[in-house]
Amino acid sequence: MSVLALGTVAFDALETPFGKTDKIVGGAATYISLSASYFVNPVKLVSVIGEDFDFDMLEKMKSKGIQQEGLQIKKGEKSFFWKGKYHHDLNTRDTLVTELNVLENFKPEVPESYQDCDFVMLGNLEPGVQESVIKQFKKRPKLIVMDTMNFWMDIALDQLKKTISQVDVLTINDEEARQLSGEYNLPSAAGKIMDLGVKTLIIKKGEHGALLFGDNRMFFAPALPLEMVKDPTGAGDTFAGGFIGHLAKTGDISFDNMKKAVVAGSAMASFCVEEFGTENLLNLSQEKIDNRIAEFTALVRH
Amino acid sequence: MSVLALGTVAFDALETPFGKTDKIVGGAATYISLSASYFVNPVKLVSVIGEDFDFDMLEKMKSKGIQQEGLQIKKGEKSFFWKGKYHHDLNTRDTLVTELNVLENFKPEVPESYQDCDFVMLGNLEPGVQESVIKQFKKRPKLIVMDTMNFWMDIALDQLKKTISQVDVLTINDEEARQLSGEYNLPSAAGKIMDLGVKTLIIKKGEHGALLFGDNRMFFAPALPLEMVKDPTGAGDTFAGGFIGHLAKTGDISFDNMKKAVVAGSAMASFCVEEFGTENLLNLSQEKIDNRIAEFTALVRH
């Protein structure tokens, strides 16, 4: 099975209590595709970059089975850039710079060679842009997963709800779940969000783990308490990549297998945050991943 | 095996977003002993009250196997009273009234009939008072568990460290673990706290579950995501009561059994927060508890 990954491929400049970086490669689709590539091949990228991008990185991604026919390169334009600074607790951050650049008029195109993607991960983007990708499929994919953020709840709520109603799985964080539902209590929030027409919901709680709701059941996977968390950037996208990667690898979208996919995603996210940017995600092995997943399983076994 | 429960037996007046109460019975030892009483009998109380106390409640506690020879009743004095108001998220609260009353000069006495207690739960009190209970044992109990709070870190840190070094298990919440260790990261905080001489540490994260550290291992039990949380008062003490209750019932203090004890404690705490005060804890059945523990196990099974 192959995975389509939609989202930004971009530059980030990051500062956390543990260090800072100049412009490094980031972006939701970068994290999603790198993470998924450890589970399934090929991963087919849909995104947009400018001429200033780091083309060495694209080669590294190709070598991991990440296909790029759907990656638009805009001549004379610059890649999306985000600069942010995390606070002491790593849970909150200030945006210092956002330059939309190529993202301003991004119209994703799904190449003919991507029509065989059974598993589609719609990384965070304007929900109308996410919907446009769904519409380009001649045959509905087996599973469409969507990530979003509070920004779209503020400025594009109707479109957001419209896109949510067309996907199978929605991933959002706890604060966003509260905002979208108007409910503080997370099980209550989950109920209201699923009334929007999405069968499965994942509420990401960062260092506090992730909740999976669906099939009238609930599952919880903790985050692994790590000795060192250097940079949370991309953790949610890396989670999503591991989640859909596991599902695509196994071809099984039952609730029970989604539990395992949440654990796989959590394991991938735990690698992501241990180093800045994509550093750890470029250098994993199957053995490391298997061992980390086993740590997650052991953490709650009793 | 029998359990000794030290702590306050007191009045609370509570306000949460879901209601408010007049003076109702609360106090750490009340919650601890009620919770433990569902696992093991007898539970032997060490505390102090005034003449104003609710003696009907004492009878109810007696009927659950909670012995009261170590409960001092001070003539002409009033019981400890705390009045507090919880904020919208139930994680933070304001203290509106604290009347120490009988607690001001409390000198706990361990009756001769309590010397057979193998399991001792030292609920939150001034750490010198907690130590005085340990010292009254002629033979060291099999397991001593201690709870504390940030207040003692502020005003009695040396005595706190001294008492910690004499117990087997310390339970504190995440913010307190950070304050006590000077480490934000919880696994790092755990390491520093265990250097104080305590073999096993439980870090309580409220709605985010509990971490157990010991035997060079780590275990995590989530909290059950509940549709309704009315009042978090006493949740930590109820957790502690279920934890030590399970250990005393089974007589097994291995790390693997402590995992099960953390789940039992979490299950008991989940009942506690569903209603105000001790209401739920007075009316549980073995079947309800078994079913709830099974829910906790199912929540993380994958």
Coordinates of C-alpha atoms in Angstrom, one line a residue:
Chain A
M1 CA 0.0 0.0 0.0
S2 CA 1.3 3.5 -0.6
V3 CA 0.7 6.7 1.3
L4 CA 0.0 10.2 0.0
A5 CA 1.4 13.0 2.3
L6 CA 0.0 16.5 1.8
G7 CA 1.4 19.4 3.8
T8 CA 4.1 22.0 4.0
V9 CA 7.8 21.3 3.0
A10 CA 9.4 24.4 4.5
F11 CA 12.1 26.1 6.5
D12 CA 12.0 26.5 10.3
A13 CA 14.2 28.5 12.6
L14 CA 13.8 27.2 16.1
E15 CA 14.7 28.2 19.6
T16 CA 14.1 26.0 22.6
P17 CA 15.6 26.0 26.2
F18 CA 18.1 23.5 24.8
G19 CA 19.4 25.3 21.8
K20 CA 18.6 27.2 18.6
T21 CA 18.9 26.6 14.9
D22 CA 19.3 28.7 11.8
K23 CA 17.0 27.8 8.9
I24 CA 16.5 24.1 8.8
V25 CA 14.2 21.9 6.8
G26 CA 10.8 21.4 8.5
G27 CA 7.2 21.4 7.4
A28 CA 4.3 19.0 8.2
A29 CA 4.7 16.9 5.0
T30 CA 8.4 16.5 5.6
Y31 CA 7.8 15.1 9.1
I32 CA 4.8 13.0 7.9
S33 CA 6.6 11.5 5.0
L34 CA 9.9 10.8 6.8
S35 CA 8.0 9.1 9.6
A36 CA 5.8 7.0 7.3
S37 CA 8.7 6.0 5.2
Y38 CA 9.9 3.7 7.9
F39 CA 6.7 1.7 7.6
V40 CA 5.8 1.7 4.0
N41 CA 7.1 2.6 0.5
P42 CA 6.6 4.6 -1.5
V43 CA 5.3 7.7 0.3
K44 CA 4.1 10.2 -2.3
L45 CA 4.5 13.9 -1.4
V46 CA 2.2 16.7 -2.4
S47 CA 3.6 20.1 -1.5
V48 CA 5.2 23.3 -2.8
I49 CA 8.7 24.8 -2.3
G50 CA 10.7 27.7 -3.7
E51 CA 13.9 27.8 -5.5
D52 CA 15.7 28.5 -2.2
F53 CA 15.0 25.0 -0.8
D54 CA 17.6 22.5 0.4
F55 CA 17.8 20.1 -2.5
D56 CA 20.2 17.8 -0.7
M57 CA 17.3 17.1 1.7
L58 CA 15.0 16.2 -1.2
E59 CA 17.6 13.7 -2.3
K60 CA 17.8 12.2 1.2
M61 CA 14.0 11.9 1.2
K62 CA 14.0 10.3 -2.2
S63 CA 16.5 7.7 -0.9
K64 CA 13.9 6.8 1.8
G65 CA 11.3 6.1 -0.9
I66 CA 9.6 9.5 -0.7
Q67 CA 8.4 10.3 -4.3
Q68 CA 8.2 13.9 -5.3
E69 CA 6.2 14.1 -8.6
G70 CA 3.6 16.1 -6.6
L71 CA 6.1 18.5 -5.2
Q72 CA 5.8 21.9 -7.0
I73 CA 9.0 24.0 -7.2
K74 CA 8.1 27.6 -7.9
K75 CA 10.8 29.5 -9.9
G76 CA 11.8 32.8 -8.4
E77 CA 9.9 32.2 -5.2
K78 CA 10.8 31.4 -1.7
S79 CA 9.8 28.5 0.5
F80 CA 7.4 28.8 3.5
F81 CA 9.4 29.9 6.5
W82 CA 8.4 29.8 10.2
K83 CA 10.5 31.0 13.1
G84 CA 9.5 30.3 16.7
K85 CA 10.6 30.2 20.2
Y86 CA 9.5 27.6 22.8
H87 CA 9.0 28.5 26.4
H88 CA 10.5 26.7 29.3
D89 CA 7.9 24.0 29.5
L90 CA 8.1 23.3 25.7
N91 CA 4.3 23.2 25.6
T92 CA 3.8 26.8 24.6
R93 CA 5.6 28.8 21.9
D94 CA 5.8 32.3 20.4
T95 CA 5.7 32.7 16.6
L96 CA 8.4 35.2 15.7
V97 CA 8.2 35.1 11.9
T98 CA 5.8 33.6 9.4
E99 CA 6.5 34.1 5.7
L100 CA 3.9 32.3 3.6
N101 CA 5.8 32.8 0.3
V102 CA 4.9 29.8 -2.0
L103 CA 2.1 28.8 0.3
E104 CA 0.1 31.9 -0.5
N105 CA -1.3 30.5 -3.7
F106 CA -0.7 26.8 -3.3
K107 CA -3.0 24.6 -5.4
P108 CA -2.0 21.0 -4.7
E109 CA -2.0 18.7 -7.7
V110 CA -2.4 15.0 -7.3
P111 CA -0.4 13.4 -10.2
E112 CA -1.9 10.4 -12.1
S113 CA 0.8 8.3 -10.6
Y114 CA -0.6 9.0 -7.1
Q115 CA -4.1 7.7 -7.9
D116 CA -3.1 4.4 -6.4
C117 CA -2.6 5.8 -2.9
D118 CA -4.9 4.0 -0.6
F119 CA -3.9 5.9 2.5
V120 CA -4.0 9.7 2.5
M121 CA -2.6 12.0 5.2
L122 CA -3.8 15.5 4.9
G123 CA -1.3 17.6 6.9
N124 CA -2.4 20.9 8.4
L125 CA -3.3 23.4 5.7
E126 CA -6.3 25.6 4.9
P127 CA -9.1 23.1 5.0
G128 CA -10.3 24.0 1.4
V129 CA -6.8 23.1 0.2
Q130 CA -7.1 19.8 2.0
E131 CA -10.5 19.1 0.5
S132 CA -9.2 19.9 -3.0
V133 CA -6.8 16.9 -2.7
I134 CA -9.7 14.6 -1.7
K135 CA -11.6 15.8 -4.8
Q136 CA -8.8 14.9 -7.2
F137 CA -9.1 11.2 -6.4
K138 CA -11.0 9.3 -9.0
K139 CA -11.6 6.5 -6.6
R140 CA -12.0 7.2 -2.9
P141 CA -8.9 6.1 -1.0
K142 CA -9.3 3.4 1.7
L143 CA -8.5 5.8 4.5
I144 CA -8.2 9.6 4.7
V145 CA -6.6 11.1 7.8
M146 CA -6.7 14.8 8.4
D147 CA -4.8 17.1 10.8
T148 CA -5.7 20.7 11.5
M149 CA -5.2 23.5 13.9
N150 CA -7.0 26.2 15.9
F151 CA -6.1 28.9 13.3
W152 CA -8.7 27.4 10.9
M153 CA -11.3 27.2 13.6
D154 CA -10.9 31.0 14.0
I155 CA -11.0 32.0 10.3
A156 CA -12.5 29.1 8.3
L157 CA -14.8 27.1 10.5
D158 CA -17.4 26.3 7.9
Q159 CA -14.9 25.0 5.4
L160 CA -13.2 23.1 8.2
K161 CA -16.3 21.3 9.2
K162 CA -17.0 20.5 5.6
T163 CA -13.6 18.9 5.1
I164 CA -13.8 17.0 8.4
S165 CA -17.1 15.4 7.3
Q166 CA -15.3 13.9 4.3
V167 CA -12.4 12.2 6.1
D168 CA -12.1 9.0 8.2
V169 CA -9.8 10.1 11.0
L170 CA -9.2 13.5 12.5
T171 CA -6.2 14.3 14.6
I172 CA -6.1 17.4 16.7
N173 CA -4.7 18.4 20.1
D174 CA -6.6 18.7 23.3
E175 CA -6.9 22.5 23.3
E176 CA -8.1 22.4 19.7
A177 CA -10.6 19.7 20.6
R178 CA -12.0 21.9 23.3
Q179 CA -12.2 24.9 21.0
L180 CA -13.9 23.0 18.2
S181 CA -16.5 21.4 20.4
G182 CA -17.0 24.0 23.1
E183 CA -16.6 21.3 25.7
Y184 CA -13.8 21.3 28.2
N185 CA -14.2 17.6 29.1
L186 CA -12.3 15.5 26.4
P187 CA -14.7 12.5 26.1
S188 CA -17.6 15.0 25.8
A189 CA -15.6 17.0 23.2
A190 CA -14.9 13.8 21.3
G191 CA -18.6 13.1 21.1
K192 CA -19.4 16.5 19.6
I193 CA -16.5 16.4 17.1
M194 CA -17.5 12.9 15.9
D195 CA -21.0 14.3 15.3
L196 CA -19.4 16.4 12.5
G197 CA -19.2 13.2 10.6
V198 CA -15.8 11.7 11.3
K199 CA -15.7 8.1 12.5
T200 CA -12.4 8.1 14.3
L201 CA -10.8 10.9 16.4
I202 CA -7.4 11.2 17.8
I203 CA -6.8 13.8 20.5
K204 CA -3.1 14.5 20.9
K205 CA -2.1 15.6 24.4
G206 CA 1.6 16.1 23.7
E207 CA 3.7 14.8 26.6
H208 CA 0.5 13.5 28.1
G209 CA -0.1 11.0 25.3
A210 CA -2.9 10.5 22.9
L211 CA -6.5 9.4 23.0
L212 CA -8.2 7.4 20.2
F213 CA -12.0 7.5 20.0
G214 CA -14.0 5.3 17.6
D215 CA -16.2 2.2 17.2
N216 CA -17.8 3.3 20.5
R217 CA -14.5 2.6 22.2
M218 CA -11.7 4.6 23.7
F219 CA -8.0 3.9 23.7
F220 CA -5.1 5.7 25.4
A221 CA -1.4 5.6 24.5
P222 CA 0.9 7.5 26.8
A223 CA 3.9 9.5 25.6
L224 CA 7.2 7.9 26.8
P225 CA 8.6 10.0 29.6
L226 CA 12.0 11.0 28.1
E227 CA 15.1 12.2 29.9
M228 CA 15.7 14.7 27.2
V229 CA 13.2 16.6 25.0
K230 CA 15.0 19.2 22.9
D231 CA 12.5 20.3 20.3
P232 CA 8.8 19.4 20.0
T233 CA 8.6 20.8 16.4
G234 CA 7.0 18.3 14.1
A235 CA 6.0 15.8 16.8
G236 CA 2.3 15.8 15.9
D237 CA 3.2 15.3 12.2
T238 CA 5.7 12.6 13.0
F239 CA 2.9 10.9 15.0
A240 CA 0.6 11.2 12.1
G241 CA 3.2 9.7 9.7
G242 CA 3.8 6.7 12.0
F243 CA 0.1 6.3 12.5
I244 CA -0.8 6.1 8.8
G245 CA 2.4 4.3 8.0
H246 CA 1.5 1.5 10.3
L247 CA -2.0 1.3 8.9
A248 CA -0.8 1.3 5.3
K249 CA 1.9 -1.3 6.0
T250 CA -0.7 -3.7 7.6
G251 CA -3.6 -2.7 5.3
D252 CA -5.9 -3.1 8.4
I253 CA -8.0 -0.2 9.4
S254 CA -9.9 -1.9 12.3
F255 CA -10.1 -0.1 15.6
D256 CA -7.8 -2.7 17.2
N257 CA -5.1 -2.1 14.6
M258 CA -5.6 1.7 15.0
K259 CA -4.5 1.2 18.6
K260 CA -1.3 -0.3 17.4
A261 CA -1.0 2.6 14.9
V262 CA -1.3 5.2 17.7
V263 CA 1.5 3.4 19.6
A264 CA 3.6 3.4 16.5
G265 CA 3.0 7.1 15.9
S266 CA 3.8 7.8 19.5
A267 CA 7.0 6.0 19.2
M268 CA 8.0 7.9 16.1
A269 CA 7.1 11.2 17.8
S270 CA 9.3 10.3 20.8
F271 CA 12.3 10.1 18.4
C272 CA 11.4 13.3 16.8
V273 CA 11.5 15.4 20.0
E274 CA 14.8 14.1 21.2
E275 CA 16.7 16.1 18.6
F276 CA 16.2 19.3 16.7
G277 CA 14.2 19.3 13.5
T278 CA 14.3 16.1 11.4
E279 CA 17.7 15.0 12.7
N280 CA 16.6 11.9 14.4
L281 CA 14.0 11.0 11.7
L282 CA 16.8 10.8 9.1
N283 CA 18.8 8.2 11.0
L284 CA 16.5 5.6 12.5
S285 CA 16.6 1.8 12.0
Q286 CA 13.9 -0.8 12.1
E287 CA 15.6 -2.2 15.2
K288 CA 15.5 1.2 17.0
I289 CA 11.8 1.6 16.1
D290 CA 10.9 -1.9 17.2
N291 CA 12.7 -1.4 20.5
R292 CA 11.0 1.9 21.1
I293 CA 7.6 0.5 20.4
A294 CA 8.3 -2.3 22.9
E295 CA 9.2 0.3 25.5
F296 CA 5.8 1.9 25.0
T297 CA 4.1 -1.4 25.4
A298 CA 6.1 -2.3 28.5
L299 CA 5.3 1.2 30.0
V300 CA 1.7 0.3 30.6
R301 CA 1.8 -3.5 30.9
H302 CA 0.5 -4.7 34.3
Chain B
M1 CA -2.5 -7.7 56.7
S2 CA -3.7 -4.4 58.2
V3 CA -3.1 -0.8 57.2
L4 CA -2.4 2.2 59.3
A5 CA -3.7 5.5 57.9
L6 CA -2.3 8.7 59.2
G7 CA -3.7 12.1 58.2
T8 CA -6.4 14.7 58.7
V9 CA -10.0 13.8 59.4
A10 CA -11.7 17.1 58.8
F11 CA -14.3 19.4 57.3
D12 CA -14.2 20.8 53.8
A13 CA -16.4 23.3 52.1
L14 CA -16.0 23.0 48.4
E15 CA -17.0 24.9 45.3
T16 CA -16.3 23.6 41.8
P17 CA -17.9 24.6 38.4
F18 CA -20.4 21.8 39.0
G19 CA -21.7 22.8 42.4
K20 CA -20.8 23.7 46.0
T21 CA -21.1 22.1 49.4
D22 CA -21.5 23.3 53.0
K23 CA -19.2 21.7 55.5
I24 CA -18.8 18.1 54.6
V25 CA -16.4 15.4 55.9
G26 CA -13.1 15.3 54.2
G27 CA -9.4 15.0 55.2
A28 CA -6.6 12.9 53.8
A29 CA -7.0 10.0 56.3
T30 CA -10.7 9.9 55.6
Y31 CA -10.2 9.4 51.9
I32 CA -7.2 7.0 52.5
S33 CA -9.0 4.8 54.9
L34 CA -12.3 4.6 53.0
S35 CA -10.5 3.7 49.8
A36 CA -8.2 1.2 51.5
S37 CA -11.2 -0.4 53.3
Y38 CA -12.4 -1.9 50.0
F39 CA -9.2 -3.9 49.8
V40 CA -8.3 -4.9 53.3
N41 CA -9.6 -4.9 56.9
P42 CA -9.0 -3.5 59.3
V43 CA -7.7 -0.1 58.5
K44 CA -6.5 1.6 61.6
L45 CA -6.9 5.4 61.7
V46 CA -4.5 7.9 63.4
S47 CA -5.9 11.4 63.4
V48 CA -7.5 14.1 65.5
I49 CA -10.9 15.8 65.5
G50 CA -12.8 18.2 67.6
E51 CA -16.1 17.9 69.4
D52 CA -17.9 19.4 66.4
F53 CA -17.2 16.4 64.2
D54 CA -19.8 14.4 62.3
F55 CA -20.0 11.3 64.5
D56 CA -22.4 9.6 62.2
M57 CA -19.6 9.5 59.6
L58 CA -17.4 7.9 62.2
E59 CA -19.9 5.1 62.6
K60 CA -20.1 4.6 58.8
M61 CA -16.4 4.4 58.7
K62 CA -16.4 1.8 61.6
S63 CA -18.9 -0.3 59.6
K64 CA -16.3 -0.4 56.8
G65 CA -13.7 -1.8 59.2
I66 CA -12.0 1.4 59.9
Q67 CA -10.7 1.2 63.5
Q68 CA -10.5 4.4 65.5
E69 CA -8.5 3.8 68.7
G70 CA -5.9 6.1 67.3
L71 CA -8.4 8.9 66.6
Q72 CA -8.1 11.6 69.2
I73 CA -11.2 13.6 70.0
K74 CA -10.3 17.0 71.6
K75 CA -12.9 18.3 74.0
G76 CA -13.9 21.9 73.5
E77 CA -12.0 22.1 70.3
K78 CA -12.9 22.3 66.6
S79 CA -12.0 20.0 63.7
F80 CA -9.6 21.1 61.0
F81 CA -11.5 23.1 58.3
W82 CA -10.6 23.9 54.7
K83 CA -12.7 25.9 52.3
G84 CA -11.6 26.0 48.6
K85 CA -12.8 26.9 45.2
Y86 CA -11.7 25.1 42.1
H87 CA -11.2 26.9 38.8
H88 CA -12.8 26.0 35.5
D89 CA -10.2 23.4 34.6
L90 CA -10.4 21.7 38.0
N91 CA -6.6 21.6 38.1
T92 CA -6.1 24.8 40.1
R93 CA -7.8 26.0 43.2
D94 CA -7.9 28.9 45.6
T95 CA -7.9 28.3 49.3
L96 CA -10.6 30.6 50.9
V97 CA -10.3 29.5 54.5
T98 CA -7.9 27.3 56.5
E99 CA -8.6 26.8 60.2
L100 CA -6.0 24.5 61.7
N101 CA -7.9 24.1 65.0
V102 CA -7.1 20.7 66.5
L103 CA -4.3 20.2 64.0
E104 CA -2.2 23.0 65.5
N105 CA -0.8 20.8 68.3
F106 CA -1.5 17.3 66.9
K107 CA 0.8 14.6 68.3
P108 CA -0.2 11.4 66.7
E109 CA -0.2 8.3 69.0
V110 CA 0.1 4.8 67.7
P111 CA -1.9 2.6 70.1
E112 CA -0.5 -0.8 71.1
S113 CA -3.2 -2.5 69.0
Y114 CA -1.8 -0.8 65.9
Q115 CA 1.7 -2.3 66.3
D116 CA 0.7 -5.2 64.0
C117 CA 0.1 -2.9 61.0
D118 CA 2.5 -4.0 58.3
F119 CA 1.4 -1.3 55.8
V120 CA 1.6 2.3 56.8
M121 CA 0.2 5.2 54.8
L122 CA 1.4 8.6 56.0
G123 CA -1.0 11.1 54.6
N124 CA 0.1 14.7 54.1
L125 CA 1.0 16.4 57.4
E126 CA 4.1 18.2 58.7
P127 CA 6.9 15.8 57.9
G128 CA 8.1 15.8 61.6
V129 CA 4.6 14.6 62.6
Q130 CA 4.8 11.9 59.9
E131 CA 8.2 10.8 61.2
S132 CA 6.9 10.6 64.8
V133 CA 4.6 7.8 63.7
I134 CA 7.4 5.8 62.1
K135 CA 9.3 6.1 65.4
Q136 CA 6.5 4.7 67.5
F137 CA 6.8 1.4 65.7
K138 CA 8.7 -1.2 67.7
K139 CA 9.2 -3.3 64.6
R140 CA 9.6 -1.6 61.3
P141 CA 6.5 -2.1 59.2
K142 CA 6.8 -4.0 55.9
L143 CA 6.0 -0.9 53.8
I144 CA 5.8 2.8 54.6
V145 CA 4.2 5.0 52.0
M146 CA 4.3 8.8 52.4
D147 CA 2.4 11.6 50.7
T148 CA 3.5 15.3 51.0
M149 CA 2.9 18.7 49.4
N150 CA 4.8 21.8 48.2
F151 CA 4.0 23.7 51.4
W152 CA 6.5 21.5 53.4
M153 CA 9.1 22.1 50.7
D154 CA 8.7 25.8 51.3
I155 CA 8.9 25.8 55.1
A156 CA 10.3 22.4 56.3
L157 CA 12.6 21.1 53.6
D158 CA 15.2 19.6 55.9
Q159 CA 12.7 17.7 57.9
L160 CA 10.9 16.7 54.8
K161 CA 14.1 15.1 53.3
K162 CA 14.8 13.4 56.6
T163 CA 11.3 11.8 56.7
I164 CA 11.5 10.8 53.0
S165 CA 14.7 9.0 53.6
Q166 CA 12.9 6.7 56.1
V167 CA 10.0 5.6 53.9
D168 CA 9.7 3.1 51.1
V169 CA 7.4 4.9 48.7
L170 CA 6.8 8.6 48.2
T171 CA 3.8 9.9 46.3
I172 CA 3.8 13.5 45.1
N173 CA 2.3 15.4 42.2
D174 CA 4.2 16.5 39.1
E175 CA 4.6 20.2 40.2
E176 CA 5.9 19.1 43.6
A177 CA 8.3 16.7 42.0
R178 CA 9.7 19.5 39.9
Q179 CA 9.9 21.8 43.0
L180 CA 11.6 19.2 45.2
S181 CA 14.2 18.2 42.5
G182 CA 14.7 21.4 40.7
E183 CA 14.3 19.5 37.5
Y184 CA 11.5 20.2 35.0
N185 CA 11.8 16.8 33.2
L186 CA 10.0 14.2 35.2
P187 CA 12.3 11.2 34.7
S188 CA 15.2 13.5 35.7
A189 CA 13.2 14.7 38.7
A190 CA 12.5 11.2 39.7
G191 CA 16.2 10.3 39.7
K192 CA 17.0 13.2 42.0
I193 CA 14.2 12.5 44.4
M194 CA 15.1 8.8 44.7
D195 CA 18.6 10.0 45.6
L196 CA 17.1 11.2 48.8
G197 CA 16.8 7.6 49.9
V198 CA 13.4 6.5 48.7
K199 CA 13.3 3.3 46.7
T200 CA 9.9 3.9 44.9
L201 CA 8.4 7.1 43.7
I202 CA 4.9 7.8 42.4
I203 CA 4.4 11.0 40.5
K204 CA 0.7 11.9 40.3
K205 CA -0.3 13.9 37.3
G206 CA -4.0 14.2 38.1
E207 CA -6.1 13.8 34.9
H208 CA -2.9 12.8 33.1
G209 CA -2.3 9.7 35.1
A210 CA 0.5 8.5 37.4
L211 CA 4.1 7.4 36.9
L212 CA 5.7 4.8 39.1
F213 CA 9.5 4.7 39.3
G214 CA 11.5 2.0 41.0
D215 CA 13.7 -1.1 40.6
N216 CA 15.3 0.8 37.7
R217 CA 12.0 0.6 35.9
M218 CA 9.2 2.9 35.0
F219 CA 5.4 2.3 34.7
F220 CA 2.6 4.6 33.7
A221 CA -1.1 4.3 34.5
P222 CA -3.4 6.8 32.8
A223 CA -6.4 8.4 34.5
L224 CA -9.6 7.2 33.0
P225 CA -11.1 10.0 30.8
L226 CA -14.4 10.6 32.5
E227 CA -17.5 12.2 31.1
M228 CA -18.1 13.9 34.4
V229 CA -15.6 15.1 37.0
K230 CA -17.4 17.1 39.7
D231 CA -14.8 17.5 42.5
P232 CA -11.2 16.5 42.5
T233 CA -10.9 16.9 46.3
G234 CA -9.3 13.8 47.9
A235 CA -8.4 12.1 44.6
G236 CA -4.7 11.9 45.6
D237 CA -5.5 10.4 49.0
T238 CA -8.1 8.0 47.5
F239 CA -5.4 6.9 45.1
A240 CA -3.0 6.3 47.9
G241 CA -5.6 4.3 49.8
G242 CA -6.3 2.1 46.9
F243 CA -2.5 1.7 46.3
I244 CA -1.6 0.6 49.8
G245 CA -4.9 -1.3 50.1
H246 CA -4.0 -3.5 47.1
L247 CA -0.5 -4.1 48.4
A248 CA -1.8 -5.0 51.9
K249 CA -4.4 -7.3 50.5
T250 CA -1.9 -9.2 48.4
G251 CA 1.0 -8.9 50.8
D252 CA 3.3 -8.5 47.7
I253 CA 5.5 -5.4 47.5
S254 CA 7.3 -6.3 44.2
F255 CA 7.5 -3.7 41.5
D256 CA 5.2 -5.7 39.3
N257 CA 2.6 -5.8 42.0
M258 CA 3.0 -2.1 42.6
K259 CA 2.0 -1.6 39.0
K260 CA -1.3 -3.3 39.8
A261 CA -1.6 -1.2 42.9
V262 CA -1.2 2.0 40.9
V263 CA -4.0 0.9 38.6
A264 CA -6.1 0.0 41.7
G265 CA -5.4 3.4 43.2
S266 CA -6.2 5.2 39.9
A267 CA -9.5 3.3 39.7
M268 CA -10.5 4.4 43.2
A269 CA -9.5 8.0 42.5
S270 CA -11.8 7.9 39.4
F271 CA -14.8 7.1 41.6
C272 CA -13.8 9.8 44.0
V273 CA -13.9 12.7 41.5
E274 CA -17.2 11.7 40.0
E275 CA -19.1 13.0 43.1
F276 CA -18.5 15.6 45.8
G277 CA -16.5 14.7 48.8
T278 CA -16.6 11.1 50.0
E279 CA -20.1 10.4 48.5
N280 CA -19.0 7.8 46.0
L281 CA -16.4 6.2 48.3
L282 CA -19.2 5.4 50.8
N283 CA -21.2 3.4 48.3
L284 CA -18.9 1.2 46.2
S285 CA -19.2 -2.5 45.7
Q286 CA -16.5 -5.0 44.8
E287 CA -18.2 -5.5 41.4
K288 CA -18.0 -1.8 40.6
I289 CA -14.4 -1.7 41.6
D290 CA -13.5 -4.8 39.6
N291 CA -15.3 -3.4 36.5
R292 CA -13.6 -0.1 36.8
I293 CA -10.1 -1.7 37.1
A294 CA -10.9 -3.7 34.0
E295 CA -11.8 -0.5 32.2
F296 CA -8.3 0.9 33.1
T297 CA -6.7 -2.2 31.8
A298 CA -8.7 -2.2 28.6
L299 CA -7.9 1.5 28.0
V300 CA -4.2 0.8 27.3
R301 CA -4.4 -2.8 25.9
H302 CA -3.1 -3.0 22.3

